[in-house]
Amino acid sequence: MTIAVFSDIHGNAMALEAVLNDINSRNIDLVFCGGDLVGYGAYPNEVIKLIRKYRIPTILGNYDEAVGFGKSDCGCAYTDPQMKEWGRISLEWTKKQVDLENRAFLRSLLGRIQFTACGKKVLIVHGSPRQINEYLYAERSEDSVLRLFDEEKVDIIICGHTHLPYTRIMGSKCLINAGSVGKPKDGDKRAAYTVIKLTESSLETEVIRVEYDVERMAQAIEVSGLPKEFAMALMNANS
């Protein structure tokens, strides 16, 4: 079985369209989205429209939760005061842009997706199984990560939220971060998603990078009224 998982689109409809086209060109059995459809990018409604059009099973991200439920904080754990202010501007802008129907759609998104494939129990979340906005970085201690597997009684956990793709195998357990479609933070401007190939006896993952017009998307952010720093971050693929 071959599974494609993408996450953290953040209002970047151009990147999402390129990723969906790439997925459609491959022999993929199942497709999932790890959430954070909106925030930071200029096209939140367009992203939601694409997800709805293709009926992709999607996890509720922390930004989706904030916009869908009209919260005053996106749960982004900013430590820098300037970034916190830019985040506030982004959230307020996005809440004004997303229409009522799409807000209702965000509220309908799933907290988690769990299924069995090739004898392996798979769990998809946005941040972590414990919290929607917990960051599971690749350097998290093995003991801490394995406790999550013990609590959930699964073999594979797939997450997003950090915008940094990785695969970490610990014995029979595997933690996968799908990366970010619309706001990468690993220095590669291309949209990223992860393909997982499963058999009864093996697991392989590949981070797929997809070209799209990053400069055009950055320009759209600049003219939207969002902080120009979001456009710069997109061009530099950093936080």
Short mmCIF file of C-alpha atoms in Angstrom, two decimals, residues 12 15 163-165 179-193 207-212 214 232-239:
data_model
loop_
_atom_site.label_atom_id
_atom_site.label_comp_id
_atom_site.label_asym_id
_atom_site.label_seq_id
_atom_site.Cartn_x
_atom_site.Cartn_y
_atom_site.Cartn_z
CA ASN A 12 -0.75 28.60 -0.13
CA ALA A 15 1.73 25.00 -3.62
CA HIS A 163 7.16 22.13 8.99
CA LEU A 164 10.30 19.94 9.10
CA PRO A 165 9.97 16.52 7.42
CA GLY A 179 6.70 18.34 6.26
CA SER A 180 4.95 21.44 4.93
CA VAL A 181 3.29 22.11 1.60
CA GLY A 182 2.92 25.85 1.92
CA LYS A 183 5.45 27.11 4.47
CA PRO A 184 8.61 24.95 4.61
CA LYS A 185 11.17 25.76 7.29
CA ASP A 186 14.06 23.53 6.24
CA GLY A 187 15.69 25.80 3.67
CA ASP A 188 14.01 24.19 0.63
CA LYS A 189 11.42 26.52 -0.95
CA ARG A 190 9.65 23.72 -2.81
CA ALA A 191 6.41 22.28 -1.48
CA ALA A 192 6.97 19.08 0.49
CA TYR A 193 4.90 16.00 1.24
CA VAL A 207 9.94 13.24 1.03
CA ILE A 208 8.67 14.52 -2.31
CA ARG A 209 9.60 18.07 -3.32
CA VAL A 210 7.38 19.85 -5.82
CA GLU A 211 8.24 22.99 -7.76
CA TYR A 212 5.72 25.85 -7.95
CA VAL A 214 7.12 30.65 -5.06
CA MET A 232 10.27 36.79 2.83
CA ALA A 233 10.04 33.63 4.95
CA LEU A 234 8.44 31.81 2.02
CA MET A 235 11.26 32.84 -0.31
CA ASN A 236 13.89 31.80 2.22
CA ALA A 237 12.03 28.70 3.49
CA ASN A 238 12.62 29.61 7.11
CA SER A 239 10.47 30.38 10.15
#
